XYZ file of C-alpha atoms in Angstrom:
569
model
C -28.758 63.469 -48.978
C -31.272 62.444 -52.118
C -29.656 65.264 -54.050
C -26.446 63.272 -53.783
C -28.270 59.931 -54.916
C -30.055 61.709 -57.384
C -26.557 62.700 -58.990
C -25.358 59.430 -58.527
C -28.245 58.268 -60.999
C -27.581 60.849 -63.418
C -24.117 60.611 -63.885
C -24.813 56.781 -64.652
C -27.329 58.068 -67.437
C -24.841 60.325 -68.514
C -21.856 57.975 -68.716
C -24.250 55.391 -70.588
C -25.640 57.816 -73.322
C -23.961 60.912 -73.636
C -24.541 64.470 -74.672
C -26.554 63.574 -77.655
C -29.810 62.757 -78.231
C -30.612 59.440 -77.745
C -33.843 57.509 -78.420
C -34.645 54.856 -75.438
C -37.413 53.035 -73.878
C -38.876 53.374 -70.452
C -37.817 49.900 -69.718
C -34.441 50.305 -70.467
C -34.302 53.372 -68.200
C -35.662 51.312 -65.405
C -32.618 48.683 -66.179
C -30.298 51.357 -66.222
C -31.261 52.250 -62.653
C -31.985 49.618 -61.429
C -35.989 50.391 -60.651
C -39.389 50.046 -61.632
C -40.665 51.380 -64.882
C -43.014 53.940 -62.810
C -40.661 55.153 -60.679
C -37.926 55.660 -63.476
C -40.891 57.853 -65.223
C -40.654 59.791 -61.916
C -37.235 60.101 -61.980
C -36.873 61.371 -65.302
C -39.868 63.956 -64.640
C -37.766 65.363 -62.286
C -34.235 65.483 -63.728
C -36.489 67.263 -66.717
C -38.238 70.003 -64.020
C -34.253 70.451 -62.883
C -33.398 71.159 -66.186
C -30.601 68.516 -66.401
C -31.892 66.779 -69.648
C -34.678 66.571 -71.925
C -37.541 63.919 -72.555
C -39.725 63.608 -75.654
C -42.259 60.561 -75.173
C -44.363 59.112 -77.726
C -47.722 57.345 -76.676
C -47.584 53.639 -76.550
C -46.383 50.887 -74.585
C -42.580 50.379 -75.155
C -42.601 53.192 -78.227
C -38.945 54.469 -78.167
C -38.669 58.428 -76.448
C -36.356 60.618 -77.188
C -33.810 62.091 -73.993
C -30.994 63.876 -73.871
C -28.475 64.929 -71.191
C -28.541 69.094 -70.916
C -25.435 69.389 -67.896
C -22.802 67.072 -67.646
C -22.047 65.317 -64.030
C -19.230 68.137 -63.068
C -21.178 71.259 -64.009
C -24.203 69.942 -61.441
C -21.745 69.055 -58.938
C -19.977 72.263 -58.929
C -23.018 74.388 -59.066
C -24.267 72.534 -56.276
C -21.512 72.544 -54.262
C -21.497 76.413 -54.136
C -24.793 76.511 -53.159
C -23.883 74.134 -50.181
C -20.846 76.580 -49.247
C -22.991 79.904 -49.660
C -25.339 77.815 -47.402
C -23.077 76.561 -44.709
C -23.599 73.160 -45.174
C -20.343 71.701 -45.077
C -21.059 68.136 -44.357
C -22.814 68.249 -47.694
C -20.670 69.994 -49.778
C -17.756 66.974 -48.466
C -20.058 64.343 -49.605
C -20.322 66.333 -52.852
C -16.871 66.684 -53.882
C -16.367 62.646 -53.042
C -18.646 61.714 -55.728
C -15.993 62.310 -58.162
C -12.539 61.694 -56.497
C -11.121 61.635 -59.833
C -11.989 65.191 -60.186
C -11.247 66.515 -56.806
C -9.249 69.257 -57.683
C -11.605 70.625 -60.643
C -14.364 70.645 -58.247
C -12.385 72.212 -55.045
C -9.917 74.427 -56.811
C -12.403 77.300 -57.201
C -13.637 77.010 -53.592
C -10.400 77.268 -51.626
C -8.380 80.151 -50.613
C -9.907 83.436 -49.174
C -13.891 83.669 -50.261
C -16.519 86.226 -48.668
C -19.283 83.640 -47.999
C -22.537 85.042 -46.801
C -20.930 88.274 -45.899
C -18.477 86.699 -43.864
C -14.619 86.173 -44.818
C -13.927 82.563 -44.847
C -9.847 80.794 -45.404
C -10.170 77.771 -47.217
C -6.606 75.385 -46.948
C -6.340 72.648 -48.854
C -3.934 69.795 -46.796
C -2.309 67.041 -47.767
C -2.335 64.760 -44.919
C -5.280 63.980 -41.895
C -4.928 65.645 -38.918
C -3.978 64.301 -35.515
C -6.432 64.677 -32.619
C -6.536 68.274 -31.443
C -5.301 67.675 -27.916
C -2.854 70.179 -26.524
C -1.300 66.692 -24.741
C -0.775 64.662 -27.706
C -0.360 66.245 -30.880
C 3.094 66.450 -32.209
C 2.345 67.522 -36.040
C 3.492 71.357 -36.725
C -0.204 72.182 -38.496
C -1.854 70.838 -35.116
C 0.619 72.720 -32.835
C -0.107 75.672 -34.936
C -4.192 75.053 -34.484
C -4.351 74.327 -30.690
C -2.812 77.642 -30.295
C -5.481 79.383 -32.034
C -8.171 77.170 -30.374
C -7.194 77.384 -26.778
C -5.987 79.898 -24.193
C -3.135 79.579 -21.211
C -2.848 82.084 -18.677
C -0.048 83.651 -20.873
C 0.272 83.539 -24.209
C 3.320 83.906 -26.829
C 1.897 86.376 -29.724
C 3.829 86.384 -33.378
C 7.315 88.164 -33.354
C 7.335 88.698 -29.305
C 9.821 86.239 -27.349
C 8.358 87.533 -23.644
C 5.178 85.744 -22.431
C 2.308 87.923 -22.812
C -0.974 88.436 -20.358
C -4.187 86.087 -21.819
C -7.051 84.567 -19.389
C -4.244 86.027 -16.223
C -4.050 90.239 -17.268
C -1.542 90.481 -14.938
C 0.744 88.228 -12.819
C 3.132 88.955 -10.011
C 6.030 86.975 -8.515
C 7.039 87.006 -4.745
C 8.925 85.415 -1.580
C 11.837 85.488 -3.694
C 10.293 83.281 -6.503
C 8.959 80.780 -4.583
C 5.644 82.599 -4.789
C 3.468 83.504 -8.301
C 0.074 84.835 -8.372
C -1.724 85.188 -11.663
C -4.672 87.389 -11.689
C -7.639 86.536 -13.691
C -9.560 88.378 -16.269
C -13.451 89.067 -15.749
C -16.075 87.937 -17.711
C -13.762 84.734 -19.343
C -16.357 82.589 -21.246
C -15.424 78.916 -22.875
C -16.377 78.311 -26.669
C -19.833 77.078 -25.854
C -21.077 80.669 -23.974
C -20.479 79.250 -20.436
C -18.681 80.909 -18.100
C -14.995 80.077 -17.138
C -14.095 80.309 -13.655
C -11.125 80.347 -11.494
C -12.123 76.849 -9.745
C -12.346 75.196 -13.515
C -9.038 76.334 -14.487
C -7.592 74.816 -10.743
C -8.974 72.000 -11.688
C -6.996 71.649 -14.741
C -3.662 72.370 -13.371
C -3.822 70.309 -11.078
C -4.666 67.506 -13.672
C -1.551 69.280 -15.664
C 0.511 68.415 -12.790
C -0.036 64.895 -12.798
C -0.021 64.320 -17.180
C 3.374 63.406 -18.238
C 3.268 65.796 -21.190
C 3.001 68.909 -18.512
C 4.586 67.489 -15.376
C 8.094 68.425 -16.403
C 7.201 72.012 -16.870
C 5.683 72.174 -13.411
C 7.610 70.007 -11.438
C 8.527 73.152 -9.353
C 5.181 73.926 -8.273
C 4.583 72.300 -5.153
C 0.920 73.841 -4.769
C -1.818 75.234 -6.797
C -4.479 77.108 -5.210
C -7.558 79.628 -5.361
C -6.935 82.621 -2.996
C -9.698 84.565 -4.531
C -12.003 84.154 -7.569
C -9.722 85.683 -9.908
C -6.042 85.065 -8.520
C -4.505 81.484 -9.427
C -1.419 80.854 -7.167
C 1.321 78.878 -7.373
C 3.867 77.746 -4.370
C 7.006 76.128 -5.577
C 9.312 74.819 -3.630
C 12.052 75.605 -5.799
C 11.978 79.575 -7.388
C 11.496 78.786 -11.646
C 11.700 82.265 -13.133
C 10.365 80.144 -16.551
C 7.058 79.695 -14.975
C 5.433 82.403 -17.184
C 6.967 80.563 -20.329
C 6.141 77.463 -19.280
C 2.340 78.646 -19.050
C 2.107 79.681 -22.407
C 3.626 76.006 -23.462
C 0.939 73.936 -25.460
C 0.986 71.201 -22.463
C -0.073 73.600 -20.283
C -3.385 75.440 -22.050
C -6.829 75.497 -20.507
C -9.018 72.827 -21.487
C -12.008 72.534 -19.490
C -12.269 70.404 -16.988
C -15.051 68.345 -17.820
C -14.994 69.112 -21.653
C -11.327 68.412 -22.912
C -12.738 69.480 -26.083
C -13.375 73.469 -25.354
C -11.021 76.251 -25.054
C -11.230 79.751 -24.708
C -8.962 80.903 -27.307
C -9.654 83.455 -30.205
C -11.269 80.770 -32.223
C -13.543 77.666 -31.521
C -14.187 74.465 -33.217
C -17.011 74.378 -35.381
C -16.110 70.943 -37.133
C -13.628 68.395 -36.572
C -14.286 65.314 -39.463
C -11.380 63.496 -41.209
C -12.172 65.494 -44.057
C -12.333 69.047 -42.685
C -11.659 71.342 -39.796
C -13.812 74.437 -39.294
C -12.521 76.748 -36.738
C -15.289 79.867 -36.344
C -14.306 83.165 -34.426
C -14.987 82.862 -30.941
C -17.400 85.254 -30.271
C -16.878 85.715 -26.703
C -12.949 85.955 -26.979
C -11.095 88.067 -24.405
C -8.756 89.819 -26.199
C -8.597 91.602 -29.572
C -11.015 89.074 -32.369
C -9.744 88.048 -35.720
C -10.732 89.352 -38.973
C -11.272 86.588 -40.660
C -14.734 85.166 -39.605
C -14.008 81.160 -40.201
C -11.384 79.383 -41.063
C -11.499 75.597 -43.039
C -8.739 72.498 -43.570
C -10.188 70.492 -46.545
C -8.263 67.983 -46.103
C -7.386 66.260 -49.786
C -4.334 63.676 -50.270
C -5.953 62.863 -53.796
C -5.676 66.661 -54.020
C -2.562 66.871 -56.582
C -0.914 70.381 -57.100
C 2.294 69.598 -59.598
C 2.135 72.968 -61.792
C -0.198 75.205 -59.121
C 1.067 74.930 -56.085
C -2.349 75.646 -54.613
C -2.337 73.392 -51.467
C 0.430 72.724 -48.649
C 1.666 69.591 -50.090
C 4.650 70.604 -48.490
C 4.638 71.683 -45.182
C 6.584 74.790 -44.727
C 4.905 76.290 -48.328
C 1.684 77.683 -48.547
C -0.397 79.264 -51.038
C -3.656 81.304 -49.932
C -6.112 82.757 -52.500
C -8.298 81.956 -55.091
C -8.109 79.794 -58.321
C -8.331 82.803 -60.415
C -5.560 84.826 -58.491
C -3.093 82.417 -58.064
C -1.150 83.545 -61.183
C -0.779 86.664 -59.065
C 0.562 84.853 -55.851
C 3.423 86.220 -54.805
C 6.022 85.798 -51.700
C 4.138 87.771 -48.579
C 6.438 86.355 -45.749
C 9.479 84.207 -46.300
C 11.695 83.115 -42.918
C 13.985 81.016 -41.949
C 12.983 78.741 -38.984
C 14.548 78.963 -35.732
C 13.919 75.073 -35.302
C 16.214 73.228 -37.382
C 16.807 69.381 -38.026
C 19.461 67.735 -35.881
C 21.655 64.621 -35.619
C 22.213 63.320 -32.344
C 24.550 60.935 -30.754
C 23.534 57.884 -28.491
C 26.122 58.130 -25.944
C 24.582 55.899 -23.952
C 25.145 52.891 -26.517
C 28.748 53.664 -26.505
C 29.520 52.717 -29.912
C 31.056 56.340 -30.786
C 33.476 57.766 -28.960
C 33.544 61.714 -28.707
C 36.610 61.876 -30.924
C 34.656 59.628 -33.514
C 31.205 61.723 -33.323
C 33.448 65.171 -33.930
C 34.952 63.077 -37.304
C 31.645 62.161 -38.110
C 30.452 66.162 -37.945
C 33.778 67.260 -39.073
C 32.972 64.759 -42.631
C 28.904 66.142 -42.822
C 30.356 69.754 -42.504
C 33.253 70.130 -45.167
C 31.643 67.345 -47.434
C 29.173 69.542 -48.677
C 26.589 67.070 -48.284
C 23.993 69.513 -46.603
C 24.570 72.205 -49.461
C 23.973 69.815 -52.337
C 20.702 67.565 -51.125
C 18.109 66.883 -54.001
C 15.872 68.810 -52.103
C 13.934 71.507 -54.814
C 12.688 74.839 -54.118
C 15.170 76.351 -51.640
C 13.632 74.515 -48.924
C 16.394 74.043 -46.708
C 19.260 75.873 -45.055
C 22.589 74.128 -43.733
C 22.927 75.332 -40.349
C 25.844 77.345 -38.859
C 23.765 78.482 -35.717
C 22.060 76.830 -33.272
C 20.521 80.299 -32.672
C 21.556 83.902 -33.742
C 24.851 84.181 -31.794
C 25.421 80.210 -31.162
C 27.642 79.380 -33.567
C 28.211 75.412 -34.143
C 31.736 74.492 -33.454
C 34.223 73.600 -36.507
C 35.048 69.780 -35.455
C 39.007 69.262 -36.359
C 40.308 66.192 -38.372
C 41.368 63.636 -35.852
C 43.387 60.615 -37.138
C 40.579 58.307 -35.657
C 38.170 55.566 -37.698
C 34.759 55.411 -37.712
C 32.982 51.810 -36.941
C 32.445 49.369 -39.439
C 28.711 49.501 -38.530
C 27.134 52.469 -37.427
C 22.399 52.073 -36.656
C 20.592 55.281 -37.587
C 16.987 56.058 -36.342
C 14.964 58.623 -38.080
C 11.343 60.083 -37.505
C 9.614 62.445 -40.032
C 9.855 65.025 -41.942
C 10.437 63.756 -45.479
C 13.571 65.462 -45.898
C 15.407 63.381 -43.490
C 15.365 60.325 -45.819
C 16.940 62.192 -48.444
C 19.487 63.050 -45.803
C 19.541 59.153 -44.821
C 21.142 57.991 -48.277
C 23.833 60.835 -48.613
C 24.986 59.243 -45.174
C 25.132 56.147 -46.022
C 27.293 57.153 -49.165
C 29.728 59.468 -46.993
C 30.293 56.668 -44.715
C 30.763 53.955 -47.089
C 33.855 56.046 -48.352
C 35.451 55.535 -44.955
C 34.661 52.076 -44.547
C 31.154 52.321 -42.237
C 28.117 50.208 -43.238
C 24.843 52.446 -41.968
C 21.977 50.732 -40.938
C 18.839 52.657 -41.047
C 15.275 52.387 -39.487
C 12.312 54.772 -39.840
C 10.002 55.220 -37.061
C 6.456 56.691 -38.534
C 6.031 58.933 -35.427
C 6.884 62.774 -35.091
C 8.201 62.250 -31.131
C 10.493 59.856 -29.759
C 8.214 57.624 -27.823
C 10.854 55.847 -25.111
C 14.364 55.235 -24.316
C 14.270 51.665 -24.792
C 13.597 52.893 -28.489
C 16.469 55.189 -28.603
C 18.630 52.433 -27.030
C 18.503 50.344 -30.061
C 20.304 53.120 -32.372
C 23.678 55.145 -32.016
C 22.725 57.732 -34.315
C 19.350 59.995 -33.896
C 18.170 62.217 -37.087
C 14.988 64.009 -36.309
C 14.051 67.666 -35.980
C 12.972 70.498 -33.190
C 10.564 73.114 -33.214
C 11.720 76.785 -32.168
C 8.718 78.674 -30.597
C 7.976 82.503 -30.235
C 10.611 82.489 -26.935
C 13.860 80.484 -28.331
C 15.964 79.952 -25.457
C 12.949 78.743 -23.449
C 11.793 76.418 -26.053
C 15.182 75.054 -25.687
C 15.393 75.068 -21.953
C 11.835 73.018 -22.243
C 13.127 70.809 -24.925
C 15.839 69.539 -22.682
C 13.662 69.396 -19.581
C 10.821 67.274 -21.845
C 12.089 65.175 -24.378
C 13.105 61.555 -23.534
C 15.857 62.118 -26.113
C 18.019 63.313 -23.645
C 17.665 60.059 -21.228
C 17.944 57.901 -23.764
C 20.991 59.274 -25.090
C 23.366 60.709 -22.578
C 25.673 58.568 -19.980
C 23.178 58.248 -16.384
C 26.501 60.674 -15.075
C 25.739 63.306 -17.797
C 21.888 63.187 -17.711
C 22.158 63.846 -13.653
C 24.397 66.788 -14.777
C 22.021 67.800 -17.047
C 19.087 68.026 -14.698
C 21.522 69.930 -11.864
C 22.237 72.757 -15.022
C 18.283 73.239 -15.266
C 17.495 72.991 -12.141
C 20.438 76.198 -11.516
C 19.654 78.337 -14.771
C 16.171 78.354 -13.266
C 16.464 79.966 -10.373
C 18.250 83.109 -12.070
C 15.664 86.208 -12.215
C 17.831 87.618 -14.285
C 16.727 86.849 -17.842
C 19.536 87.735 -19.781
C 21.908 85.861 -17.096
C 19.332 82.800 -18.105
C 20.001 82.716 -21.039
C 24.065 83.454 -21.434
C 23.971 79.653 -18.929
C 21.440 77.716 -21.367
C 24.048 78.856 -24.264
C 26.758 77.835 -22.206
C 25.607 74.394 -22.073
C 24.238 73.975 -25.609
C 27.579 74.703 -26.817
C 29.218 72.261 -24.554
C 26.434 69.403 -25.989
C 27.820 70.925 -29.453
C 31.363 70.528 -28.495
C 31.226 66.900 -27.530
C 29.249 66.113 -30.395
C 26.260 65.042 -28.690
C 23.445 67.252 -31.017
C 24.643 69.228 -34.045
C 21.785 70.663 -36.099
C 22.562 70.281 -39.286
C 19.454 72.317 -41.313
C 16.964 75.176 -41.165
C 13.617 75.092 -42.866
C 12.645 78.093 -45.388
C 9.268 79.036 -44.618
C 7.016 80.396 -46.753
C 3.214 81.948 -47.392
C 2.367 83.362 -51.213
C -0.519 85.018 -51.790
C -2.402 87.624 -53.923
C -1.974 91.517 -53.664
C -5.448 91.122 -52.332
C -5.156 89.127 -48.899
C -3.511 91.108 -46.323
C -2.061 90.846 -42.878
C -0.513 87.722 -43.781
C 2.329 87.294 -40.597
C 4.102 84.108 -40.763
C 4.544 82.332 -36.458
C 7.671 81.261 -35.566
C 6.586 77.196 -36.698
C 6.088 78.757 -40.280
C 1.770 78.997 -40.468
C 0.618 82.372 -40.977
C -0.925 84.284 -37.813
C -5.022 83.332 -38.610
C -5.507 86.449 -35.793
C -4.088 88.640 -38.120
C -4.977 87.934 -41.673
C -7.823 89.467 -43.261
C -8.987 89.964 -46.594
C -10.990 92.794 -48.216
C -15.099 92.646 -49.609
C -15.561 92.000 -53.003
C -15.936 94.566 -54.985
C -19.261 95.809 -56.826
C -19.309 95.246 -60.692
C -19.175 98.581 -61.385
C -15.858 98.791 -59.657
C-alpha cells in the first residue's frame, strides 16, 4: 500500500522537525529519507497537494526553504483508517493501525463496537488473544466454539434458551423400528457459503468421514449405517437404539462441512476473512432459516490492546462490552448469567495415591475452608458451586479421621483462574502436612491418558451447552478424562451406564439415570465442581437484542442495532 509508505515517511519528518516551522534544505530532506534530491522534491509536492504540511522554497541551489508539518502522524492515520472501514478494505485498515502499535487503542477505540458502515450494521470486538483454527474438530477455545456455531449448520441445531434439539438443514426427522431406525428429512434449496448447492450425497459424505474422526466417533458409535434413501432423507441404522442421536447432531463434532471444502458451512453466517489479526463473518445470504440483523460481524484481534479503566474489549473472557467509544460511559448490564459449566477438580483414581476416604477429606477441607468464597479473583467473576446442575446438589463430604499424603501432583489446563485456585491449595494442604506439586499444561483439552497418568489431582473446567444433561452424557462418552482417571473396573461400568441410559425413549427417565450416576461420581469423590463463571454482556441503551448462549457470547442471530439518526434528530 504506498499510502502506508507514504505515512511511514511522514511520520519520520514529523518526529525529526515538529509542528513548527522549520527552515531546511532539499538535501537534507533527501537524507532524511533516505532518497534522491529529485525525488524528495516529489515527495514533498505531494504531502503539500495532501495538505499534510507546507513548503516555501526560495530559488537557488541549496538556499534553505521553509516547511512545516500541518497533521500530526495519528490524525492522518485515523482519518485514513475510516475511510478504509467506510470502504471495506479491511486488510488495509490492519496494516494501518500497525503503524503505530504504541497507539493501538487511540486509533481502534473509535472504530469498534456497533457502527452502520455503508448502510450496513457492522459488530466490531476487540479480543485479547489469536484465535484457534475454525474447525468444528479441533477447536477447544469457548470464543471459537461460540463462532463455528454461527458459521456452520448440523442437521439439528440447539438455538439460545431451548434445551431440545431443533430442525436446521433436516426440517423434520422421524425415529422408527424401535430406535434402531432415524430418518432425517432434508430441506430444499440448502446452498453452502459460496452459492453452490448442498446436496444430500455431500452431507453422506461427511458423516461418514464423521464416523471415522475421533472427535465425532464417540457420538456415533451407534450408527452402524449411513445412507441416502432419497435426495432429501439422510438415514441412519444403528445397531443399538440412542434416543441422543438428535443431540448428538447438533454437537460441534458433528456439523456439516463440505466435503471437499472443510472450510464452508451453511450456517447463518459465512467467513469473509480469517487473518491472525481479524475475523470477518458476513451474513450468509442464502441461509435457510430466519437471517441475522446484523449484516457483518469483526474480531480485531489486539493483545497490545490494553483496557485498565474502559473495559472496552474482552480481556476477560466471560465480560464483554459492545458499543461505541463515545457510549461506553452509558454501558450498562444487558444480560448477566451464571454458567451451567463450572470448573472442576477431579481425582486420578487410577494412580491410586488417594483413597476415597482421603479425596472426600480433601473436598470436605475446599468446602468449609472458605477457600472458593475468598479467591483474589475481582469483579464477581466467579461462583462457588453447590450444584452440579439445578436440582444436583454436591454432597457435604463428612470429617473422617484419615491423613492426606505427604505429596499430592496437581495438573491444571486453562482458564486463568485456576492458578489462582492452584496457590490457595497448596496453602490448605500445607496446614495438614501435604506438599502439592503443580504442573500447567498450555492446552484447553486433555490430550491423553498417559498425560493424566502422571498426576493424582485434575483442575480444569467443562462447558454446559444449550441441552445440559446431554452435554454431560457427551462429556462422559468423549473426554479421555474419564479413562485416564477411573479404575479399568469402573471405566467398563461407566461405558455399560451409557450404553443403558441410551436406549431409554423416555427423556425425562434419561435424565433422572445420568443424575443418578453423576451423583455417585460426586459421592466417591471422583469430580466435584468447585465454581461457576458469571457471565456477562454491557452495552448501550442503543444496541438491542443482546441474548447471552449458554457458553456466555451473546446470540450474533439476534442482536441488532438501530440507524443513525439524522442531525436534525
Amino acid at each position: 500500500m504506498r499510502l502506508v509508505h507514504r505515512l511511514s515517511q511522514y511520520q519520520r519528518l514529523y518526529q525529526q522537525l515538529g509542528s513548527a516551522p522549520v527552515n531546511i534544505t532539499v538535501v537534507e530532506l533527501a537524507t532524511l529519507f533516505y532518497c534522491s534530491e529529485r525525488h524528495a522534491r516529489t515527495l514533498v509536492q505531494q504531502l503539500q497537494e495532501q495538505g499534510w504540511l507546507s513548503w516555501r522554497s526560495h530559488a537557488g541551489r541549496g538556499k534553505r526553504a521553509q516547511l512545516q508539518c500541518l497533521k500530526t502522524p495519528d490524525e492522518l492515520r485515523a482519518a485514513h483508517l475510516q475511510r478504509l472501514l467506510q470502504m471495506g478494505d479491511h486488510q488495509g485498515a490492519l496494516e494501518m493501525a500497525q503503524l503505530a502499535p504504541q497507539h493501538l487503542q487511540e486509533l481502534l477505540s473509535p472504530h469498534l463496537g456497533g457502527q452502520w458502515q455503508e448502510g450496513s450494521p457492522t459488530l466490531r470486538i476487540p479480543y485479547y488473544r489469536t484465535l484457534e483454527k475454525l474447525d468444528p474438530l479441533t477447536l477447544s477455545g469457548r470464543a471459537e466454539q461460540h463462532l463455528v456455531a454461527t458459521l456452520y449448520a448440523g442437521l439439528t441445531r440447539f438455538n439460545t434458551g431451548c434445551p431440545q434439539p431443533q430442525p436446521d438443514l433436516a426440517h423434520h426427522w422421524q425415529i422408527g423400528n424401535s430406535g434402531l431406525q432415524w430418518q432425517f428429512f432434508l430441506r430444499s434449496q440448502l446452498r453452502w457459503h459460496n452459492g453452490e448447492p448442498l446436496t444430500g450425497q455431500q452431507l453422506l459424505q461427511t458423516l461418514n468421514r464423521l464416523q471415522q474422526h475421533p472427535r465425532s466417533q464417540p457420538l456415533l458409535s451407534c450408527v452402524q449405517t449411513i445412507s441416502l434413501p432419497h435426495t432429501l432423507c439422510i438415514q441412519f441404522d444403528l445397531h443399538t437404539p440412542d434416543y441422543w442421536l438428535a443431540h448428538r447432531l447438533a454437537e460441534l463434532p458433528c456439523l456439516m462441512t463440505h466435503p471437499e471444502h472443510p472450510e464452508l458451512g451453511a450456517g447463518p453466517f459465512k467467513l469473509a476473512l480469517n487473518d491472525p489479526q481479524m475475523v470477518r463473518l458476513e451474513q450468509h445470504p442464502y441461509y435457510h432459516l430466519q437471517h441475522p440483523y446484523l449484516e457483518s460481524i469483526e474480531y480485531w484481534i489486539t493483545p497490545d490492546l490494553l483496557t485498565s479503566g474502559n473495559d472496552t474489549s474482552c480481556q476477560h473472557p466471560v465480560r464483554i462490552t459492545i458499543g461505541q467509544q463515545e457510549e461506553l460511559a452509558q454501558a450498562l448490564p444487558v444480560q448477566r448469567s451464571m454458567s451451567l459449566g463450572w470448573c472442576y477438580l477431579a481425582i486420578n483414581q487410577r494412580r491410586g495415591v488417594l483413597s476415597e476416604a482421603q479425596g472426600q477429606k480433601l473436598l470436605m477441607l475446599i468446602q468449609r475452608s472458605g477457600l472458593l468464597a475468598d479467591l483474589p479473583i475481582p469483579n464477581s467473576v466467579i461462583t462457588p458451586s453447590h450444584e452440579m446442575l439445578p436440582g444436583w446438589a454436591i454432597p457435604e463430604h463428612q470429617m473422617d479421621e484419615v491423613s492426606l499424603p505427604t505429596r499430592l501432583t496437581l495438573l491444571y489446563h486453562p482458564p486463568v483462574e485456576l492458578a489462582t485456585l492452584t496457590q490457595a491449595l497448596q496453602q490448605l494442604l500445607a496446614q495438614q502436612g501435604c506438599e502439592l506439586e503443580v504442573h500447567y499444561y498450555s492446552g484447553k483439552r486433555w490430550q491423553s491418558t498417559e498425560q493424566l497418568a502422571q498426576a493424582d489431582l485434575l483442575l480444569a473446567d467443562n462447558l454446559i451447552g444449550e441441552a445440559p444433561e446431554a452435554t454431560l452424557e457427551s462429556w462422559l462418552r468423549r473426554d479421555v478424562l474419564w479413562q485416564g482417571i477411573l479404575t479399568e473396573e469402573n471405566w467398563q461400568r461407566q461405558q455399560q451406564v451409557l450404553l443403558h441410559i441410551q436406549q431409554v425413549p423416555d427423556q425425562q427417565r434419561r435424565y433422572d439415570l445420568l443424575k443418578t450416576y453423576y451423583q455417585q461420581l460426586m459421592k466417591a469423590a471422583i469430580l466435584t465442581p468447585l465454581f461457576h463463571y458469571q457471565y456477562q454482556v454491557n452495552a448501550p441503551p442503543r444496541i438491542q437484542g443482546v441474548t447471552l448462549t449458554a457458553h456466555g457470547w451473546f446470540d450474533f442471530c439476534q442482536a441488532w442495532l438501530p440507524p443513525p439518526l439524522a442531525e436534525n434528530e
